[in-house]
Structures are given as structure tokens and as C-alpha cells.
């Protein structure tokens, strides 16, 4: 079904590998189309899914950015804006996905690759990972949400420096700055992401989805995040899972959540 994405089911977790290692997994139009289909059509139908891991093929790169070789036809502002809008739509699908999505960053995460990792709910990086927004080297700016999300993660001053200098940072520095949740030895990022998702899979699925929605609300223009929290708290209290979770606590046993 997919030419570039390799989608494997590991228990209730989907492991999605962007598989263009010769191009350091750069995001060409085909990859973006497949990601859109995956997160809008395919994964939402998998009711047993508890989470998604996104990674890159090979040992060198997560994703080295948008595919620069496809830039040659772009020469006017409308074409460029259309490209950015397409990327935004797809990355919002990931950010707003109701199950947790973790980027297992196994190497370079540059430009659109760093932006893709930032659209995920968490990032686990291997020690050899490198992060950066080097678009100014090409005479453009980040176009898949980087100017907004990098500020959210690391603050304005450092984001300004990274995007203006095009400097790359190592995994440990990304961790220190708050861009990355965990740094693990090379080759262990997917395993660590799996460990986190396995833990989350024991929690109430509706609650997990509503945490994601409520946290995202903090960053949405014109949305009152506190009001969103009130609304989603109400939604979760109306679930059978809430009855089960409270009963399990009182009866000193693990909860058996049904996702409703
Ligand atoms: N697009 C297309 N191809 C890419 C690519 C990209 N973003 N990044 C790497 N490749 C290709 C290279 O062209 C090369 O292919 P060939 O062998 O066919 O020439 C192959 O991947 C291996 O790359 P290198 O030989 O360059 O490997 P390296 O180890 O010397 O360097 C690197 C690695 C530092 C990541 C370097 O490849 C690089 O700087 N890549 C570009 C990074 C970049 O500028 N990303 C931002 C893109 S713009 C963007 O993403 C805009 C946006 O916000 C939407």
C-alpha cells in the first residue's frame, strides 16, 4: 500500500519507518502524501492501536529535511506557500492524533525532519542524533511549522539562534534544551519509545486522547486552554473507564480500561 513508509504492527503499536535511506529519508511529495493517508485514513481506523513510533531507515538519519531535489520547480510565492500549507496540514494530523506519537530520532533531524519530530508528542533521540533548522543556508525559512514549534520547545532566544545560524545541535544539547525527552545509546531509540508507549497503553484511552487535546489547546490561537480542560475533564468523567479506574483504585487492583 505504501511505497516509502514501512508500517509494522508490534502488538498494539504501529512502527512507521520512513524508508529512503539513500536520500537520508528526505520528505519528498510521495512521503508526505503517504504520511497524510496514514494519519488521516489508515491509523484512525485501527481501534486497537495504542500508539505510534515514527523513525527513519538506516543508521544515519531520522529525516534530513524536505527533499531539496524537488525544490527546483518552485519559484513563486504561491507555490512555496502551497508547499508549506500542505506540510502544516499533515503535521497537524500528527500533532492532533488521538493516540501518542513518538519520534524515535536515530540520526539527522534537520529542517522538515526536525519539524516532523517536533509535531510528534514526544521525542526519543539516539546519542548520534543531530537537530537543526538549516533552511537559511538555502535562502528559505522553515516551512513545516519550525518557526512556531521550536519556540514552544526551547524558547525564543535559542530558537532564534538555531534558525538564524543554521547550527546543528547534538542529542544531549537537545535534551538539555527540552527538545528531546530522552537520549539513549545508538540503536535503542525505538525500544525506548516502545517502553513509553507500553506504559501509556495501560492508562484510560479516552483520558490519553483528552490529555493530548487539552495540552495542544495551550498552543492554539484563540482557544482557551483552561476552558478546553474543563470540557475534556467532563468528557472523561462520563466514561465507563472513569468508573473502572476509580473502582480499581479502591479495590487495589489494576484497572481494566475499555476505551469508553
Ligand atoms: N533532500 C534531498 N536529498 C538529500 C537531503 C535533502 N534534504 N539531505 C541529504 N540528501 C541526500 C544527498 O543529496 C545525498 O544524495 P546523493 O548521494 O545522491 O548526492 C545523500 O542524501 C547523502 O547525503 P550527503 O552526501 O550530503 O551526506 P553527508 O553525510 O555528507 O551530510 C547532511 C549529511 C549534513 C545531513 C547533508 O546531507 C545535508 O546538509 N542535507 C541537507 C539538510 C537540509 O538542508 N535540510 C533542510 C531542507 S529544507 C526544508 O526542510 C524546508 C522546510 O522546512 C520544509
PDB file of C-alpha atoms and ligand atoms in Angstrom:
ATOM      1  CA  UNK A   1       0.000   0.000   0.000  1.00  0.00           C
ATOM      2  CA  UNK A   2       2.849   2.373   0.824  1.00  0.00           C
ATOM      3  CA  UNK A   3       5.925   2.813  -1.376  1.00  0.00           C
ATOM      4  CA  UNK A   4       8.087   4.671   1.100  1.00  0.00           C
ATOM      5  CA  UNK A   5       6.583   4.152   4.520  1.00  0.00           C
ATOM      6  CA  UNK A   6       7.180   0.804   6.132  1.00  0.00           C
ATOM      7  CA  UNK A   7       4.347   0.252   8.619  1.00  0.00           C
ATOM      8  CA  UNK A   8       4.742  -2.621  11.061  1.00  0.00           C
ATOM      9  CA  UNK A   9       2.350  -3.632  13.785  1.00  0.00           C
ATOM     10  CA  UNK A  10       4.131  -4.547  17.020  1.00  0.00           C
ATOM     11  CA  UNK A  11       1.369  -5.616  19.402  1.00  0.00           C
ATOM     12  CA  UNK A  12      -0.838  -2.533  19.650  1.00  0.00           C
ATOM     13  CA  UNK A  13       1.930  -0.190  18.496  1.00  0.00           C
ATOM     14  CA  UNK A  14       2.459   0.898  14.882  1.00  0.00           C
ATOM     15  CA  UNK A  15       6.124   1.337  13.988  1.00  0.00           C
ATOM     16  CA  UNK A  16       6.375   3.603  10.954  1.00  0.00           C
ATOM     17  CA  UNK A  17       9.723   3.861   9.191  1.00  0.00           C
ATOM     18  CA  UNK A  18      10.392   6.469   6.537  1.00  0.00           C
ATOM     19  CA  UNK A  19      12.379   4.372   4.126  1.00  0.00           C
ATOM     20  CA  UNK A  20      14.530   6.447   1.745  1.00  0.00           C
ATOM     21  CA  UNK A  21      17.950   5.937   3.332  1.00  0.00           C
ATOM     22  CA  UNK A  22      19.872   6.896   0.182  1.00  0.00           C
ATOM     23  CA  UNK A  23      18.294  10.365   0.417  1.00  0.00           C
ATOM     24  CA  UNK A  24      18.651  10.377   4.225  1.00  0.00           C
ATOM     25  CA  UNK A  25      14.857   9.858   4.354  1.00  0.00           C
ATOM     26  CA  UNK A  26      14.193  13.336   2.966  1.00  0.00           C
ATOM     27  CA  UNK A  27      10.499  14.204   2.730  1.00  0.00           C
ATOM     28  CA  UNK A  28       9.574  14.122  -0.956  1.00  0.00           C
ATOM     29  CA  UNK A  29       5.970  14.623  -2.076  1.00  0.00           C
ATOM     30  CA  UNK A  30       5.322  10.873  -2.127  1.00  0.00           C
ATOM     31  CA  UNK A  31       6.404  10.528   1.513  1.00  0.00           C
ATOM     32  CA  UNK A  32       4.193  13.441   2.529  1.00  0.00           C
ATOM     33  CA  UNK A  33       1.209  12.006   0.644  1.00  0.00           C
ATOM     34  CA  UNK A  34       1.730   8.667   2.370  1.00  0.00           C
ATOM     35  CA  UNK A  35       2.026  10.308   5.807  1.00  0.00           C
ATOM     36  CA  UNK A  36      -1.227  12.191   5.144  1.00  0.00           C
ATOM     37  CA  UNK A  37      -3.007   8.967   4.188  1.00  0.00           C
ATOM     38  CA  UNK A  38      -1.547   7.096   7.152  1.00  0.00           C
ATOM     39  CA  UNK A  39      -2.644   9.615   9.776  1.00  0.00           C
ATOM     40  CA  UNK A  40      -5.993  10.585   8.200  1.00  0.00           C
ATOM     41  CA  UNK A  41      -7.274   7.297   6.729  1.00  0.00           C
ATOM     42  CA  UNK A  42      -5.341   4.302   7.925  1.00  0.00           C
ATOM     43  CA  UNK A  43      -4.297   4.629  11.581  1.00  0.00           C
ATOM     44  CA  UNK A  44      -7.557   6.261  12.808  1.00  0.00           C
ATOM     45  CA  UNK A  45      -9.413   3.082  11.751  1.00  0.00           C
ATOM     46  CA  UNK A  46      -7.233   0.825  13.912  1.00  0.00           C
ATOM     47  CA  UNK A  47      -9.245   0.718  17.083  1.00  0.00           C
ATOM     48  CA  UNK A  48      -6.777  -1.459  18.987  1.00  0.00           C
ATOM     49  CA  UNK A  49      -3.900   0.938  18.312  1.00  0.00           C
ATOM     50  CA  UNK A  50      -2.296   2.333  21.473  1.00  0.00           C
ATOM     51  CA  UNK A  51       0.450   4.457  19.934  1.00  0.00           C
ATOM     52  CA  UNK A  52       2.733   5.178  17.007  1.00  0.00           C
ATOM     53  CA  UNK A  53       6.507   5.312  16.655  1.00  0.00           C
ATOM     54  CA  UNK A  54       7.925   7.295  13.761  1.00  0.00           C
ATOM     55  CA  UNK A  55      11.530   6.677  12.758  1.00  0.00           C
ATOM     56  CA  UNK A  56      13.915   6.776   9.800  1.00  0.00           C
ATOM     57  CA  UNK A  57      15.562   3.907   7.935  1.00  0.00           C
ATOM     58  CA  UNK A  58      19.291   3.348   8.316  1.00  0.00           C
ATOM     59  CA  UNK A  59      21.752   4.450  10.962  1.00  0.00           C
ATOM     60  CA  UNK A  60      22.415   7.932   9.708  1.00  0.00           C
ATOM     61  CA  UNK A  61      19.200   9.889   9.560  1.00  0.00           C
ATOM     62  CA  UNK A  62      15.744  10.283  11.003  1.00  0.00           C
ATOM     63  CA  UNK A  63      14.824  12.733   8.214  1.00  0.00           C
ATOM     64  CA  UNK A  64      17.298  15.203   6.660  1.00  0.00           C
ATOM     65  CA  UNK A  65      14.566  17.669   5.711  1.00  0.00           C
ATOM     66  CA  UNK A  66      12.273  18.391   2.828  1.00  0.00           C
ATOM     67  CA  UNK A  67      13.610  16.889  -0.393  1.00  0.00           C
ATOM     68  CA  UNK A  68      15.783  19.692  -1.757  1.00  0.00           C
ATOM     69  CA  UNK A  69      15.933  17.997  -5.158  1.00  0.00           C
ATOM     70  CA  UNK A  70      12.178  18.635  -5.549  1.00  0.00           C
ATOM     71  CA  UNK A  71      12.666  22.368  -4.939  1.00  0.00           C
ATOM     72  CA  UNK A  72      13.814  23.072  -8.485  1.00  0.00           C
ATOM     73  CA  UNK A  73      10.316  23.745  -9.864  1.00  0.00           C
ATOM     74  CA  UNK A  74       9.413  26.171  -7.096  1.00  0.00           C
ATOM     75  CA  UNK A  75       9.954  29.813  -7.972  1.00  0.00           C
ATOM     76  CA  UNK A  76       6.952  31.864  -6.904  1.00  0.00           C
ATOM     77  CA  UNK A  77       5.418  32.721  -3.575  1.00  0.00           C
ATOM     78  CA  UNK A  78       2.142  30.908  -4.228  1.00  0.00           C
ATOM     79  CA  UNK A  79       3.877  27.613  -4.984  1.00  0.00           C
ATOM     80  CA  UNK A  80       6.037  27.938  -1.886  1.00  0.00           C
ATOM     81  CA  UNK A  81       3.085  28.837   0.337  1.00  0.00           C
ATOM     82  CA  UNK A  82       1.143  25.846  -1.032  1.00  0.00           C
ATOM     83  CA  UNK A  83       4.031  23.548  -0.168  1.00  0.00           C
ATOM     84  CA  UNK A  84       4.208  24.916   3.378  1.00  0.00           C
ATOM     85  CA  UNK A  85       0.454  24.671   3.855  1.00  0.00           C
ATOM     86  CA  UNK A  86       0.479  21.045   2.730  1.00  0.00           C
ATOM     87  CA  UNK A  87       3.217  20.249   5.268  1.00  0.00           C
ATOM     88  CA  UNK A  88       1.337  22.101   8.003  1.00  0.00           C
ATOM     89  CA  UNK A  89      -1.853  20.124   7.371  1.00  0.00           C
ATOM     90  CA  UNK A  90      -0.027  16.800   7.568  1.00  0.00           C
ATOM     91  CA  UNK A  91       1.970  17.726  10.666  1.00  0.00           C
ATOM     92  CA  UNK A  92      -1.224  18.935  12.397  1.00  0.00           C
ATOM     93  CA  UNK A  93      -2.737  15.495  11.704  1.00  0.00           C
ATOM     94  CA  UNK A  94       0.177  14.019  13.649  1.00  0.00           C
ATOM     95  CA  UNK A  95       0.112  16.589  16.453  1.00  0.00           C
ATOM     96  CA  UNK A  96      -3.641  16.169  16.874  1.00  0.00           C
ATOM     97  CA  UNK A  97      -3.656  12.380  16.529  1.00  0.00           C
ATOM     98  CA  UNK A  98      -5.642  10.881  19.394  1.00  0.00           C
ATOM     99  CA  UNK A  99      -3.010   8.230  20.219  1.00  0.00           C
ATOM    100  CA  UNK A 100       0.508   9.180  21.366  1.00  0.00           C
ATOM    101  CA  UNK A 101       3.048   9.522  18.571  1.00  0.00           C
ATOM    102  CA  UNK A 102       6.739   9.307  19.496  1.00  0.00           C
ATOM    103  CA  UNK A 103       9.588  10.228  17.154  1.00  0.00           C
ATOM    104  CA  UNK A 104      12.497   7.807  17.551  1.00  0.00           C
ATOM    105  CA  UNK A 105      15.217  10.099  16.216  1.00  0.00           C
ATOM    106  CA  UNK A 106      18.027   7.856  15.061  1.00  0.00           C
ATOM    107  CA  UNK A 107      20.286  10.393  13.318  1.00  0.00           C
ATOM    108  CA  UNK A 108      19.940  13.710  11.473  1.00  0.00           C
ATOM    109  CA  UNK A 109      16.663  15.517  12.139  1.00  0.00           C
ATOM    110  CA  UNK A 110      17.129  18.617  10.038  1.00  0.00           C
ATOM    111  CA  UNK A 111      14.723  21.145   8.546  1.00  0.00           C
ATOM    112  CA  UNK A 112      11.466  19.335   7.804  1.00  0.00           C
ATOM    113  CA  UNK A 113      12.883  16.355   9.739  1.00  0.00           C
ATOM    114  CA  UNK A 114      13.278  18.380  12.918  1.00  0.00           C
ATOM    115  CA  UNK A 115       9.821  19.825  12.231  1.00  0.00           C
ATOM    116  CA  UNK A 116       8.350  16.340  11.826  1.00  0.00           C
ATOM    117  CA  UNK A 117       9.913  15.225  15.114  1.00  0.00           C
ATOM    118  CA  UNK A 118       8.508  18.334  16.810  1.00  0.00           C
ATOM    119  CA  UNK A 119       4.986  17.586  15.525  1.00  0.00           C
ATOM    120  CA  UNK A 120       5.145  14.262  17.383  1.00  0.00           C
ATOM    121  CA  UNK A 121       4.036  14.208  21.018  1.00  0.00           C
ATOM    122  CA  UNK A 122       7.463  13.137  22.318  1.00  0.00           C
ATOM    123  CA  UNK A 123      10.990  12.638  21.020  1.00  0.00           C
ATOM    124  CA  UNK A 124      13.470   9.938  21.965  1.00  0.00           C
ATOM    125  CA  UNK A 125      16.905  10.521  20.441  1.00  0.00           C
ATOM    126  CA  UNK A 126      19.840   8.204  19.999  1.00  0.00           C
ATOM    127  CA  UNK A 127      23.212   9.638  21.027  1.00  0.00           C
ATOM    128  CA  UNK A 128      24.199  10.198  17.400  1.00  0.00           C
ATOM    129  CA  UNK A 129      21.086  12.277  16.621  1.00  0.00           C
ATOM    130  CA  UNK A 130      21.567  15.834  15.367  1.00  0.00           C
ATOM    131  CA  UNK A 131      18.895  18.520  15.297  1.00  0.00           C
ATOM    132  CA  UNK A 132      18.764  21.724  13.314  1.00  0.00           C
ATOM    133  CA  UNK A 133      16.797  24.087  11.122  1.00  0.00           C
ATOM    134  CA  UNK A 134      19.345  24.859   8.401  1.00  0.00           C
ATOM    135  CA  UNK A 135      16.881  26.406   5.906  1.00  0.00           C
ATOM    136  CA  UNK A 136      18.600  29.829   5.878  1.00  0.00           C
ATOM    137  CA  UNK A 137      21.554  28.055   4.224  1.00  0.00           C
ATOM    138  CA  UNK A 138      19.197  27.559   1.273  1.00  0.00           C
ATOM    139  CA  UNK A 139      17.813  31.094   1.424  1.00  0.00           C
ATOM    140  CA  UNK A 140      14.440  29.986   2.797  1.00  0.00           C
ATOM    141  CA  UNK A 141      12.843  29.716   6.232  1.00  0.00           C
ATOM    142  CA  UNK A 142      11.493  26.601   7.964  1.00  0.00           C
ATOM    143  CA  UNK A 143       8.132  25.897   6.323  1.00  0.00           C
ATOM    144  CA  UNK A 144       6.662  22.929   8.157  1.00  0.00           C
ATOM    145  CA  UNK A 145       5.996  24.657  11.485  1.00  0.00           C
ATOM    146  CA  UNK A 146       9.576  25.052  12.721  1.00  0.00           C
ATOM    147  CA  UNK A 147       9.394  28.763  13.497  1.00  0.00           C
ATOM    148  CA  UNK A 148       6.477  28.063  15.824  1.00  0.00           C
ATOM    149  CA  UNK A 149       7.150  24.683  17.400  1.00  0.00           C
ATOM    150  CA  UNK A 150      10.876  25.183  18.081  1.00  0.00           C
ATOM    151  CA  UNK A 151       9.987  28.318  20.065  1.00  0.00           C
ATOM    152  CA  UNK A 152       7.417  26.288  22.010  1.00  0.00           C
ATOM    153  CA  UNK A 153      10.016  23.702  22.991  1.00  0.00           C
ATOM    154  CA  UNK A 154      13.197  25.703  23.598  1.00  0.00           C
ATOM    155  CA  UNK A 155      12.136  29.352  23.903  1.00  0.00           C
ATOM    156  CA  UNK A 156      12.529  32.354  21.648  1.00  0.00           C
ATOM    157  CA  UNK A 157      16.191  33.267  22.131  1.00  0.00           C
ATOM    158  CA  UNK A 158      17.657  29.833  21.495  1.00  0.00           C
ATOM    159  CA  UNK A 159      15.194  29.132  18.656  1.00  0.00           C
ATOM    160  CA  UNK A 160      16.191  32.422  17.070  1.00  0.00           C
ATOM    161  CA  UNK A 161      19.881  31.480  17.321  1.00  0.00           C
ATOM    162  CA  UNK A 162      19.398  27.989  15.873  1.00  0.00           C
ATOM    163  CA  UNK A 163      17.273  29.159  12.965  1.00  0.00           C
ATOM    164  CA  UNK A 164      19.411  32.199  12.129  1.00  0.00           C
ATOM    165  CA  UNK A 165      22.795  30.435  12.345  1.00  0.00           C
ATOM    166  CA  UNK A 166      21.593  27.080  10.916  1.00  0.00           C
ATOM    167  CA  UNK A 167      23.745  25.415  13.597  1.00  0.00           C
ATOM    168  CA  UNK A 168      23.145  21.769  14.384  1.00  0.00           C
ATOM    169  CA  UNK A 169      22.895  20.585  17.987  1.00  0.00           C
ATOM    170  CA  UNK A 170      23.725  17.179  19.410  1.00  0.00           C
ATOM    171  CA  UNK A 171      21.209  14.939  21.167  1.00  0.00           C
ATOM    172  CA  UNK A 172      22.422  15.822  24.666  1.00  0.00           C
ATOM    173  CA  UNK A 173      22.118  19.543  23.979  1.00  0.00           C
ATOM    174  CA  UNK A 174      18.633  18.990  22.523  1.00  0.00           C
ATOM    175  CA  UNK A 175      17.775  17.137  25.730  1.00  0.00           C
ATOM    176  CA  UNK A 176      19.184  19.926  27.905  1.00  0.00           C
ATOM    177  CA  UNK A 177      17.091  22.468  25.997  1.00  0.00           C
ATOM    178  CA  UNK A 178      13.874  20.445  26.371  1.00  0.00           C
ATOM    179  CA  UNK A 179      13.522  19.485  22.718  1.00  0.00           C
ATOM    180  CA  UNK A 180      14.090  15.803  23.439  1.00  0.00           C
ATOM    181  CA  UNK A 181      12.501  13.681  26.184  1.00  0.00           C
ATOM    182  CA  UNK A 182      15.209  11.008  26.401  1.00  0.00           C
ATOM    183  CA  UNK A 183      18.652  10.284  24.951  1.00  0.00           C
ATOM    184  CA  UNK A 184      19.582   6.613  24.567  1.00  0.00           C
ATOM    185  CA  UNK A 185      22.523   4.681  23.084  1.00  0.00           C
ATOM    186  CA  UNK A 186      22.622   4.336  19.300  1.00  0.00           C
ATOM    187  CA  UNK A 187      20.111   1.763  18.062  1.00  0.00           C
ATOM    188  CA  UNK A 188      17.887   1.927  21.146  1.00  0.00           C
ATOM    189  CA  UNK A 189      15.523   4.791  20.343  1.00  0.00           C
ATOM    190  CA  UNK A 190      12.681   2.609  19.051  1.00  0.00           C
ATOM    191  CA  UNK A 191      12.946   0.303  22.090  1.00  0.00           C
ATOM    192  CA  UNK A 192      12.759   3.272  24.480  1.00  0.00           C
ATOM    193  CA  UNK A 193       9.773   4.727  22.582  1.00  0.00           C
ATOM    194  CA  UNK A 194       8.096   1.320  22.792  1.00  0.00           C
ATOM    195  CA  UNK A 195       8.684   1.207  26.543  1.00  0.00           C
ATOM    196  CA  UNK A 196       6.968   4.595  26.951  1.00  0.00           C
ATOM    197  CA  UNK A 197       4.017   3.621  24.739  1.00  0.00           C
ATOM    198  CA  UNK A 198       3.608   0.316  26.547  1.00  0.00           C
ATOM    199  CA  UNK A 199       3.301   2.183  29.835  1.00  0.00           C
ATOM    200  CA  UNK A 200       0.738   4.590  28.323  1.00  0.00           C
ATOM    201  CA  UNK A 201      -1.248   1.646  26.910  1.00  0.00           C
ATOM    202  CA  UNK A 202      -2.203   0.649  30.468  1.00  0.00           C
ATOM    203  CA  UNK A 203      -3.964   4.006  31.005  1.00  0.00           C
ATOM    204  CA  UNK A 204      -7.505   5.011  30.071  1.00  0.00           C
ATOM    205  CA  UNK A 205      -7.516   5.541  26.270  1.00  0.00           C
ATOM    206  CA  UNK A 206     -10.111   8.325  26.370  1.00  0.00           C
ATOM    207  CA  UNK A 207      -8.104  10.094  29.070  1.00  0.00           C
ATOM    208  CA  UNK A 208      -4.930   9.755  26.984  1.00  0.00           C
ATOM    209  CA  UNK A 209      -6.680  11.310  23.964  1.00  0.00           C
ATOM    210  CA  UNK A 210      -8.099  14.152  26.045  1.00  0.00           C
ATOM    211  CA  UNK A 211      -4.722  14.948  27.619  1.00  0.00           C
ATOM    212  CA  UNK A 212      -3.310  15.326  24.091  1.00  0.00           C
ATOM    213  CA  UNK A 213      -6.214  17.579  23.036  1.00  0.00           C
ATOM    214  CA  UNK A 214      -6.002  19.714  26.169  1.00  0.00           C
ATOM    215  CA  UNK A 215      -2.229  20.203  26.014  1.00  0.00           C
ATOM    216  CA  UNK A 216      -2.453  21.093  22.314  1.00  0.00           C
ATOM    217  CA  UNK A 217      -5.086  23.698  23.207  1.00  0.00           C
ATOM    218  CA  UNK A 218      -2.421  25.670  25.105  1.00  0.00           C
ATOM    219  CA  UNK A 219      -0.782  26.466  21.770  1.00  0.00           C
ATOM    220  CA  UNK A 220      -3.877  27.098  19.649  1.00  0.00           C
ATOM    221  CA  UNK A 221      -4.640  30.704  18.840  1.00  0.00           C
ATOM    222  CA  UNK A 222      -7.987  31.880  20.113  1.00  0.00           C
ATOM    223  CA  UNK A 223      -8.556  28.762  22.217  1.00  0.00           C
ATOM    224  CA  UNK A 224      -8.969  28.997  25.977  1.00  0.00           C
ATOM    225  CA  UNK A 225      -6.932  26.009  27.190  1.00  0.00           C
ATOM    226  CA  UNK A 226      -8.412  26.101  30.689  1.00  0.00           C
ATOM    227  CA  UNK A 227     -11.918  26.015  29.209  1.00  0.00           C
ATOM    228  CA  UNK A 228     -10.862  23.116  26.957  1.00  0.00           C
ATOM    229  CA  UNK A 229      -9.579  21.286  30.051  1.00  0.00           C
ATOM    230  CA  UNK A 230     -12.914  21.793  31.835  1.00  0.00           C
ATOM    231  CA  UNK A 231     -14.768  20.400  28.812  1.00  0.00           C
ATOM    232  CA  UNK A 232     -12.443  17.385  28.381  1.00  0.00           C
ATOM    233  CA  UNK A 233     -12.393  16.652  32.105  1.00  0.00           C
ATOM    234  CA  UNK A 234     -16.187  16.486  31.830  1.00  0.00           C
ATOM    235  CA  UNK A 235     -15.896  14.107  28.894  1.00  0.00           C
ATOM    236  CA  UNK A 236     -13.612  11.760  30.822  1.00  0.00           C
ATOM    237  CA  UNK A 237     -15.800  11.737  33.936  1.00  0.00           C
ATOM    238  CA  UNK A 238     -18.695  10.500  31.769  1.00  0.00           C
ATOM    239  CA  UNK A 239     -16.778   7.367  30.672  1.00  0.00           C
ATOM    240  CA  UNK A 240     -17.126   3.816  31.964  1.00  0.00           C
ATOM    241  CA  UNK A 241     -13.347   3.884  32.211  1.00  0.00           C
ATOM    242  CA  UNK A 242     -13.564   6.514  34.935  1.00  0.00           C
ATOM    243  CA  UNK A 243     -15.883   4.236  36.946  1.00  0.00           C
ATOM    244  CA  UNK A 244     -13.493   1.354  36.352  1.00  0.00           C
ATOM    245  CA  UNK A 245     -10.370   3.386  37.219  1.00  0.00           C
ATOM    246  CA  UNK A 246     -11.842   4.637  40.489  1.00  0.00           C
ATOM    247  CA  UNK A 247     -13.191   1.159  41.402  1.00  0.00           C
ATOM    248  CA  UNK A 248      -9.818  -0.440  40.618  1.00  0.00           C
ATOM    249  CA  UNK A 249      -8.067   2.055  42.899  1.00  0.00           C
ATOM    250  CA  UNK A 250     -10.454   1.355  45.775  1.00  0.00           C
ATOM    251  CA  UNK A 251     -10.270  -2.430  45.235  1.00  0.00           C
ATOM    252  CA  UNK A 252      -6.453  -2.254  44.994  1.00  0.00           C
ATOM    253  CA  UNK A 253      -6.265  -3.962  41.592  1.00  0.00           C
ATOM    254  CA  UNK A 254      -5.098  -2.905  38.114  1.00  0.00           C
ATOM    255  CA  UNK A 255      -7.765  -1.144  36.057  1.00  0.00           C
ATOM    256  CA  UNK A 256      -9.174  -2.885  33.021  1.00  0.00           C
ATOM    257  CA  UNK A 257      -9.956   0.014  30.692  1.00  0.00           C
ATOM    258  CA  UNK A 258     -12.216  -0.446  27.657  1.00  0.00           C
ATOM    259  CA  UNK A 259     -11.716   2.920  25.980  1.00  0.00           C
ATOM    260  CA  UNK A 260     -15.272   4.120  26.503  1.00  0.00           C
TER     261      UNK A 260
HETATM  262  N1  LIG B   1      16.929  16.490   0.266  1.00  0.00           N
HETATM  263  C1  LIG B   1      17.308  15.669  -0.719  1.00  0.00           C
HETATM  264  N2  LIG B   1      18.392  14.871  -0.642  1.00  0.00           N
HETATM  265  C2  LIG B   1      19.112  14.908   0.496  1.00  0.00           C
HETATM  266  C3  LIG B   1      18.757  15.731   1.574  1.00  0.00           C
HETATM  267  C4  LIG B   1      17.601  16.553   1.426  1.00  0.00           C
HETATM  268  N3  LIG B   1      17.156  17.324   2.405  1.00  0.00           N
HETATM  269  N4  LIG B   1      19.676  15.560   2.546  1.00  0.00           N
HETATM  270  C5  LIG B   1      20.553  14.651   2.104  1.00  0.00           C
HETATM  271  N5  LIG B   1      20.222  14.249   0.857  1.00  0.00           N
HETATM  272  C6  LIG B   1      20.904  13.303   0.006  1.00  0.00           C
HETATM  273  C7  LIG B   1      22.179  13.886  -0.572  1.00  0.00           C
HETATM  274  O1  LIG B   1      21.891  14.673  -1.711  1.00  0.00           O
HETATM  275  C8  LIG B   1      22.953  12.629  -0.884  1.00  0.00           C
HETATM  276  O2  LIG B   1      22.446  12.059  -2.064  1.00  0.00           O
HETATM  277  P1  LIG B   1      23.449  11.774  -3.321  1.00  0.00           P
HETATM  278  O3  LIG B   1      24.406  10.747  -2.785  1.00  0.00           O
HETATM  279  O4  LIG B   1      22.512  11.250  -4.363  1.00  0.00           O
HETATM  280  O5  LIG B   1      24.087  13.053  -3.633  1.00  0.00           O
HETATM  281  C9  LIG B   1      22.563  11.682   0.263  1.00  0.00           C
HETATM  282  O6  LIG B   1      21.345  12.202   0.775  1.00  0.00           O
HETATM  283  C10 LIG B   1      23.601  11.652   1.372  1.00  0.00           C
HETATM  284  O7  LIG B   1      23.808  12.989   1.790  1.00  0.00           O
HETATM  285  P2  LIG B   1      25.264  13.645   1.937  1.00  0.00           P
HETATM  286  O8  LIG B   1      26.187  13.039   0.938  1.00  0.00           O
HETATM  287  O9  LIG B   1      25.102  15.125   1.896  1.00  0.00           O
HETATM  288  O10 LIG B   1      25.661  13.146   3.370  1.00  0.00           O
HETATM  289  P3  LIG B   1      26.651  13.850   4.403  1.00  0.00           P
HETATM  290  O11 LIG B   1      26.894  12.873   5.478  1.00  0.00           O
HETATM  291  O12 LIG B   1      27.810  14.426   3.709  1.00  0.00           O
HETATM  292  O13 LIG B   1      25.807  15.089   5.001  1.00  0.00           O
HETATM  293  C11 LIG B   1      23.843  16.159   5.885  1.00  0.00           C
HETATM  294  C12 LIG B   1      24.638  14.832   5.735  1.00  0.00           C
HETATM  295  C13 LIG B   1      24.606  17.124   6.777  1.00  0.00           C
HETATM  296  C14 LIG B   1      22.506  15.800   6.542  1.00  0.00           C
HETATM  297  C15 LIG B   1      23.621  16.770   4.498  1.00  0.00           C
HETATM  298  O14 LIG B   1      23.090  15.781   3.630  1.00  0.00           O
HETATM  299  C16 LIG B   1      22.702  17.939   4.459  1.00  0.00           C
HETATM  300  O15 LIG B   1      23.081  19.035   4.846  1.00  0.00           O
HETATM  301  N6  LIG B   1      21.447  17.737   3.983  1.00  0.00           N
HETATM  302  C17 LIG B   1      20.505  18.789   3.809  1.00  0.00           C
HETATM  303  C18 LIG B   1      19.893  19.230   5.130  1.00  0.00           C
HETATM  304  C19 LIG B   1      18.963  20.392   4.920  1.00  0.00           C
HETATM  305  O16 LIG B   1      19.321  21.449   4.443  1.00  0.00           O
HETATM  306  N7  LIG B   1      17.677  20.214   5.309  1.00  0.00           N
HETATM  307  C20 LIG B   1      16.670  21.215   5.171  1.00  0.00           C
HETATM  308  C21 LIG B   1      15.917  21.060   3.874  1.00  0.00           C
HETATM  309  S1  LIG B   1      14.824  22.396   3.536  1.00  0.00           S
HETATM  310  C22 LIG B   1      13.457  22.113   4.485  1.00  0.00           C
HETATM  311  O17 LIG B   1      13.366  21.116   5.192  1.00  0.00           O
HETATM  312  C23 LIG B   1      12.405  23.168   4.393  1.00  0.00           C
HETATM  313  C24 LIG B   1      11.256  23.004   5.299  1.00  0.00           C
HETATM  314  O18 LIG B   1      11.252  23.418   6.433  1.00  0.00           O
HETATM  315  C25 LIG B   1      10.048  22.372   4.812  1.00  0.00           C
END
